mmCIF file of C-alpha atoms in Angstrom:
data_model
loop_
_atom_site.group_PDB
_atom_site.id
_atom_site.type_symbol
_atom_site.label_atom_id
_atom_site.label_comp_id
_atom_site.label_asym_id
_atom_site.label_seq_id
_atom_site.Cartn_x
_atom_site.Cartn_y
_atom_site.Cartn_z
ATOM 1 C CA VAL A 1 -8.118 -27.570 17.457
ATOM 2 C CA GLN A 2 -9.387 -25.694 20.506
ATOM 3 C CA THR A 3 -13.173 -25.983 20.342
ATOM 4 C CA THR A 4 -16.323 -25.723 22.409
ATOM 5 C CA THR A 5 -17.851 -28.657 24.284
ATOM 6 C CA SER A 6 -21.275 -29.323 25.806
ATOM 7 C CA ASP A 7 -19.939 -29.723 29.363
ATOM 8 C CA SER A 8 -20.974 -26.147 30.186
ATOM 9 C CA ASP A 9 -21.676 -22.782 28.551
ATOM 10 C CA GLN A 10 -18.014 -21.817 29.012
ATOM 11 C CA ALA A 11 -16.346 -25.185 28.353
ATOM 12 C CA TYR A 12 -13.602 -25.771 25.773
ATOM 13 C CA THR A 13 -11.614 -28.829 24.792
ATOM 14 C CA SER A 14 -8.886 -29.850 22.353
ATOM 15 C CA ALA A 15 -9.916 -32.127 19.468
ATOM 16 C CA THR A 16 -8.566 -33.373 16.156
ATOM 17 C CA GLY A 17 -9.888 -34.327 12.737
ATOM 18 C CA THR A 18 -11.773 -32.699 9.895
ATOM 19 C CA SER A 19 -14.947 -32.551 12.002
ATOM 20 C CA PHE A 20 -13.240 -29.797 13.978
ATOM 21 C CA SER A 21 -10.817 -28.246 11.498
ATOM 22 C CA ALA A 22 -13.400 -27.780 8.708
ATOM 23 C CA PRO A 23 -15.718 -25.567 10.835
ATOM 24 C CA VAL A 24 -12.742 -23.459 11.929
ATOM 25 C CA VAL A 25 -11.584 -22.834 8.354
ATOM 26 C CA THR A 26 -15.192 -22.212 7.280
ATOM 27 C CA GLY A 27 -15.562 -19.588 9.992
ATOM 28 C CA ILE A 28 -12.259 -17.955 9.035
ATOM 29 C CA SER A 29 -13.374 -17.892 5.391
ATOM 30 C CA ALA A 30 -16.702 -16.268 6.250
ATOM 31 C CA LEU A 31 -14.941 -13.530 8.220
ATOM 32 C CA LEU A 32 -12.406 -12.986 5.425
ATOM 33 C CA ILE A 33 -15.233 -12.613 2.891
ATOM 34 C CA GLN A 34 -16.864 -9.976 5.102
ATOM 35 C CA HIS A 35 -13.489 -8.285 5.604
ATOM 36 C CA TYR A 36 -12.877 -8.256 1.828
ATOM 37 C CA GLU A 37 -16.316 -6.726 1.200
ATOM 38 C CA ASN A 38 -15.631 -3.993 3.764
ATOM 39 C CA LEU A 39 -12.256 -3.174 2.202
ATOM 40 C CA PHE A 40 -12.990 -3.544 -1.517
ATOM 41 C CA GLY A 41 -16.769 -3.094 -1.743
ATOM 42 C CA ASP A 42 -17.334 -6.421 -3.493
ATOM 43 C CA ARG A 43 -17.573 -10.117 -2.668
ATOM 44 C CA PRO A 44 -14.421 -12.123 -3.490
ATOM 45 C CA LEU A 45 -14.394 -15.157 -5.716
ATOM 46 C CA SER A 46 -14.068 -18.458 -3.850
ATOM 47 C CA SER A 47 -10.658 -18.894 -5.482
ATOM 48 C CA THR A 48 -9.578 -15.519 -4.073
ATOM 49 C CA THR A 49 -10.534 -16.518 -0.537
ATOM 50 C CA LYS A 50 -8.707 -19.821 -0.955
ATOM 51 C CA GLY A 51 -5.664 -18.062 -2.395
ATOM 52 C CA VAL A 52 -5.426 -15.623 0.519
ATOM 53 C CA LEU A 53 -5.692 -18.480 3.028
ATOM 54 C CA LEU A 54 -3.007 -20.566 1.318
ATOM 55 C CA HIS A 55 -0.698 -17.604 0.706
ATOM 56 C CA THR A 56 -0.675 -16.716 4.416
ATOM 57 C CA ALA A 57 -0.831 -20.209 5.957
ATOM 58 C CA LEU A 58 1.738 -21.165 8.586
ATOM 59 C CA ASP A 59 4.007 -23.802 7.095
ATOM 60 C CA ALA A 60 3.865 -27.206 8.805
ATOM 61 C CA GLY A 61 5.699 -30.451 8.187
ATOM 62 C CA ASN A 62 8.163 -30.359 5.313
ATOM 63 C CA VAL A 63 9.083 -26.952 3.927
ATOM 64 C CA GLY A 64 6.460 -25.922 1.380
ATOM 65 C CA PRO A 65 3.299 -27.904 0.654
ATOM 66 C CA ASP A 66 3.249 -31.583 1.529
ATOM 67 C CA TYR A 67 0.890 -34.536 1.451
ATOM 68 C CA ARG A 68 0.337 -34.545 5.217
ATOM 69 C CA PHE A 69 -0.201 -30.876 6.100
ATOM 70 C CA GLY A 70 -1.184 -29.463 2.707
ATOM 71 C CA TRP A 71 -0.274 -25.794 2.638
ATOM 72 C CA GLY A 72 -0.045 -25.604 6.432
ATOM 73 C CA VAL A 73 -2.199 -24.142 9.189
ATOM 74 C CA ALA A 74 -4.699 -21.383 8.416
ATOM 75 C CA ASP A 75 -3.637 -18.047 9.953
ATOM 76 C CA ALA A 76 -6.717 -15.830 10.154
ATOM 77 C CA ALA A 77 -4.824 -12.766 11.405
ATOM 78 C CA ALA A 78 -2.206 -12.970 8.658
ATOM 79 C CA ALA A 79 -4.900 -13.396 5.995
ATOM 80 C CA ALA A 80 -6.832 -10.385 7.291
ATOM 81 C CA ASP A 81 -3.658 -8.285 7.459
ATOM 82 C CA LEU A 82 -2.801 -9.253 3.871
ATOM 83 C CA LEU A 83 -6.142 -7.891 2.653
ATOM 84 C CA ILE A 84 -5.625 -4.664 4.596
ATOM 85 C CA SER A 85 -2.146 -4.262 3.073
ATOM 86 C CA ALA A 86 -3.569 -4.815 -0.418
ATOM 87 C CA SER A 87 -6.335 -2.242 0.084
ATOM 88 C CA ASP A 88 -6.265 1.548 -0.021
ATOM 89 C CA ASP A 89 -6.050 1.460 3.777
ATOM 90 C CA GLY A 90 -2.837 -0.564 3.709
ATOM 91 C CA ALA A 91 0.786 -0.346 2.755
ATOM 92 C CA GLY A 92 0.375 0.302 -0.942
ATOM 93 C CA ASP A 93 1.984 -1.788 -3.647
ATOM 94 C CA SER A 94 4.013 -4.105 -1.386
ATOM 95 C CA VAL A 95 1.043 -6.497 -1.385
ATOM 96 C CA VAL A 96 -1.292 -7.032 -4.354
ATOM 97 C CA VAL A 97 -4.498 -9.079 -4.480
ATOM 98 C CA GLN A 98 -6.016 -9.290 -7.957
ATOM 99 C CA GLU A 99 -8.919 -11.110 -9.558
ATOM 100 C CA ILE A 100 -8.185 -11.632 -13.256
ATOM 101 C CA THR A 101 -10.055 -13.534 -15.937
ATOM 102 C CA TYR A 102 -7.414 -15.448 -17.861
ATOM 103 C CA GLU A 103 -8.212 -15.490 -21.583
ATOM 104 C CA GLY A 104 -5.246 -17.342 -23.045
ATOM 105 C CA GLU A 105 -2.672 -14.589 -23.434
ATOM 106 C CA GLU A 106 0.320 -14.468 -21.135
ATOM 107 C CA ILE A 107 -0.079 -12.097 -18.200
ATOM 108 C CA ALA A 108 3.052 -10.351 -16.956
ATOM 109 C CA VAL A 109 3.135 -8.113 -13.890
ATOM 110 C CA THR A 110 6.304 -6.289 -12.887
ATOM 111 C CA VAL A 111 7.048 -5.986 -9.179
ATOM 112 C CA SER A 112 10.034 -4.664 -7.286
ATOM 113 C CA SER A 113 11.881 -6.111 -4.312
ATOM 114 C CA ASP A 114 14.199 -4.252 -1.993
ATOM 115 C CA GLY A 115 15.810 -7.568 -1.027
ATOM 116 C CA SER A 116 14.772 -7.312 2.615
ATOM 117 C CA GLY A 117 12.409 -10.290 2.622
ATOM 118 C CA PRO A 118 10.954 -13.158 0.587
ATOM 119 C CA LEU A 119 9.072 -12.620 -2.670
ATOM 120 C CA LYS A 120 5.988 -14.807 -3.027
ATOM 121 C CA ALA A 121 3.225 -15.108 -5.625
ATOM 122 C CA THR A 122 0.214 -17.438 -5.500
ATOM 123 C CA ILE A 123 -2.477 -18.136 -8.092
ATOM 124 C CA VAL A 124 -5.673 -20.128 -7.544
ATOM 125 C CA TRP A 125 -8.370 -20.819 -10.103
ATOM 126 C CA THR A 126 -11.662 -22.709 -10.169
ATOM 127 C CA ASP A 127 -11.215 -25.430 -12.765
ATOM 128 C CA PRO A 128 -14.197 -27.123 -14.439
ATOM 129 C CA GLN A 129 -14.645 -30.855 -14.034
ATOM 130 C CA GLY A 130 -11.997 -32.778 -15.929
ATOM 131 C CA PRO A 131 -11.831 -36.353 -17.206
ATOM 132 C CA GLU A 132 -12.312 -39.222 -14.760
ATOM 133 C CA HIS A 133 -9.236 -40.983 -13.476
ATOM 134 C CA SER A 134 -8.469 -44.317 -15.021
ATOM 135 C CA ASP A 135 -8.993 -47.473 -12.952
ATOM 136 C CA GLY A 136 -6.396 -48.354 -10.369
ATOM 137 C CA VAL A 137 -4.907 -47.211 -7.077
ATOM 138 C CA ASP A 138 -3.064 -43.919 -6.540
ATOM 139 C CA ILE A 139 -3.539 -42.760 -10.119
ATOM 140 C CA ASP A 140 -1.614 -39.504 -10.624
ATOM 141 C CA ASP A 141 -2.786 -38.529 -14.115
ATOM 142 C CA SER A 142 -3.523 -34.804 -14.372
ATOM 143 C CA VAL A 143 -7.233 -34.011 -14.747
ATOM 144 C CA LEU A 144 -6.815 -30.262 -15.130
ATOM 145 C CA VAL A 145 -8.891 -28.663 -17.851
ATOM 146 C CA ASN A 146 -7.121 -25.315 -17.563
ATOM 147 C CA ASP A 147 -3.448 -25.925 -16.843
ATOM 148 C CA LEU A 148 -2.083 -22.513 -15.878
ATOM 149 C CA ASP A 149 1.589 -21.926 -15.190
ATOM 150 C CA LEU A 150 3.112 -19.455 -12.736
ATOM 151 C CA SER A 151 6.721 -18.298 -12.729
ATOM 152 C CA ILE A 152 8.770 -15.304 -11.637
ATOM 153 C CA ILE A 153 11.538 -13.955 -13.859
ATOM 154 C CA GLY A 154 14.194 -11.990 -12.013
ATOM 155 C CA PRO A 155 17.843 -10.984 -11.942
ATOM 156 C CA ASN A 156 18.845 -14.549 -11.025
ATOM 157 C CA GLY A 157 16.737 -16.276 -13.677
ATOM 158 C CA THR A 158 13.383 -18.047 -13.560
ATOM 159 C CA ALA A 159 11.784 -19.212 -10.303
ATOM 160 C CA LEU A 160 9.288 -22.087 -10.605
ATOM 161 C CA PRO A 161 6.405 -23.255 -8.389
ATOM 162 C CA TRP A 162 6.366 -25.955 -5.733
ATOM 163 C CA THR A 163 5.812 -29.529 -6.945
ATOM 164 C CA LEU A 164 5.551 -32.836 -5.074
ATOM 165 C CA ASP A 165 6.545 -36.371 -6.037
ATOM 166 C CA PRO A 166 3.454 -38.635 -5.867
ATOM 167 C CA ASN A 167 5.725 -41.668 -6.122
ATOM 168 C CA ASP A 168 7.407 -40.736 -2.836
ATOM 169 C CA PRO A 169 5.011 -38.629 -0.714
ATOM 170 C CA SER A 170 7.553 -38.295 2.090
ATOM 171 C CA LEU A 171 9.911 -36.193 -0.017
ATOM 172 C CA PRO A 172 9.860 -32.400 0.502
ATOM 173 C CA ALA A 173 8.402 -30.227 -2.251
ATOM 174 C CA VAL A 174 10.844 -28.878 -4.820
ATOM 175 C CA ARG A 175 10.934 -25.824 -7.077
ATOM 176 C CA THR A 176 12.570 -27.248 -10.170
ATOM 177 C CA ALA A 177 9.713 -27.846 -12.645
ATOM 178 C CA GLU A 178 6.372 -26.534 -13.836
ATOM 179 C CA ASN A 179 3.276 -27.747 -12.000
ATOM 180 C CA HIS A 180 0.809 -29.554 -14.293
ATOM 181 C CA VAL A 181 -1.305 -31.185 -11.569
ATOM 182 C CA ASP A 182 -2.786 -28.563 -9.232
ATOM 183 C CA ASN A 183 -5.111 -25.588 -9.617
ATOM 184 C CA VAL A 184 -3.019 -23.813 -6.987
ATOM 185 C CA GLU A 185 0.516 -22.677 -7.771
ATOM 186 C CA GLN A 186 2.918 -20.716 -5.633
ATOM 187 C CA VAL A 187 6.368 -19.381 -6.401
ATOM 188 C CA LEU A 188 8.551 -18.411 -3.447
ATOM 189 C CA ILE A 189 11.938 -16.724 -3.706
ATOM 190 C CA ASP A 190 13.357 -16.961 -0.196
ATOM 191 C CA ALA A 191 16.089 -14.338 -0.532
ATOM 192 C CA PRO A 192 15.601 -12.170 -3.618
ATOM 193 C CA ILE A 193 18.208 -9.620 -4.534
ATOM 194 C CA ALA A 194 16.992 -6.059 -4.895
ATOM 195 C CA GLY A 195 15.567 -5.318 -8.321
ATOM 196 C CA ASP A 196 12.608 -5.776 -10.634
ATOM 197 C CA TYR A 197 10.850 -9.097 -11.108
ATOM 198 C CA GLN A 198 8.209 -10.180 -13.594
ATOM 199 C CA VAL A 199 5.396 -12.424 -12.363
ATOM 200 C CA ARG A 200 4.155 -14.423 -15.350
ATOM 201 C CA ILE A 201 0.996 -16.463 -15.839
ATOM 202 C CA SER A 202 0.750 -18.593 -18.968
ATOM 203 C CA HIS A 203 -0.850 -21.933 -19.811
ATOM 204 C CA SER A 204 -0.046 -25.442 -20.958
ATOM 205 C CA GLY A 205 -3.623 -26.577 -21.637
ATOM 206 C CA GLU A 206 -7.103 -25.290 -22.450
ATOM 207 C CA THR A 207 -8.126 -21.856 -21.183
#
């Protein structure tokens, strides 16, 4: 991270670690919240801010999320541009940012793709505290209270979210199963064919 240093009033240095990355992401988040308020006239939920950041992050490490880089590197410009595109000042319905209260019934949103680029959907929710992990090391039991499920149904079938293998953290993420661990889910269709797609949100646990 390029950051300031006390050597002079104009001095910068490169540094690593959460002590430097956390303030950068915090600053980006604060600016995105202000940007959202200017565009939509309301303050976003924390899950919305997180979702925008993860949806627009620059991928790093293995393709998709991974245990080393998470969802990648925060891209402030891309996140800001996404909000503009989703607003009345932007490109219309090519980008949608929605805050929805999920009440147990399946949500289905139809979108269209012209096949010229990837189709991506991300959901993030604030989950209440779940049960404590059992004793042991590297316990991978799910502690989700609200286990939501994201998928996209299209001309080629059903696309599922990214999942990781906790038993082998070095393996790349796959898109072959539902995610029952995280309160962030993302479905990415790299090369959709032109046509209509249905983004679906359902649940496997409490709501």
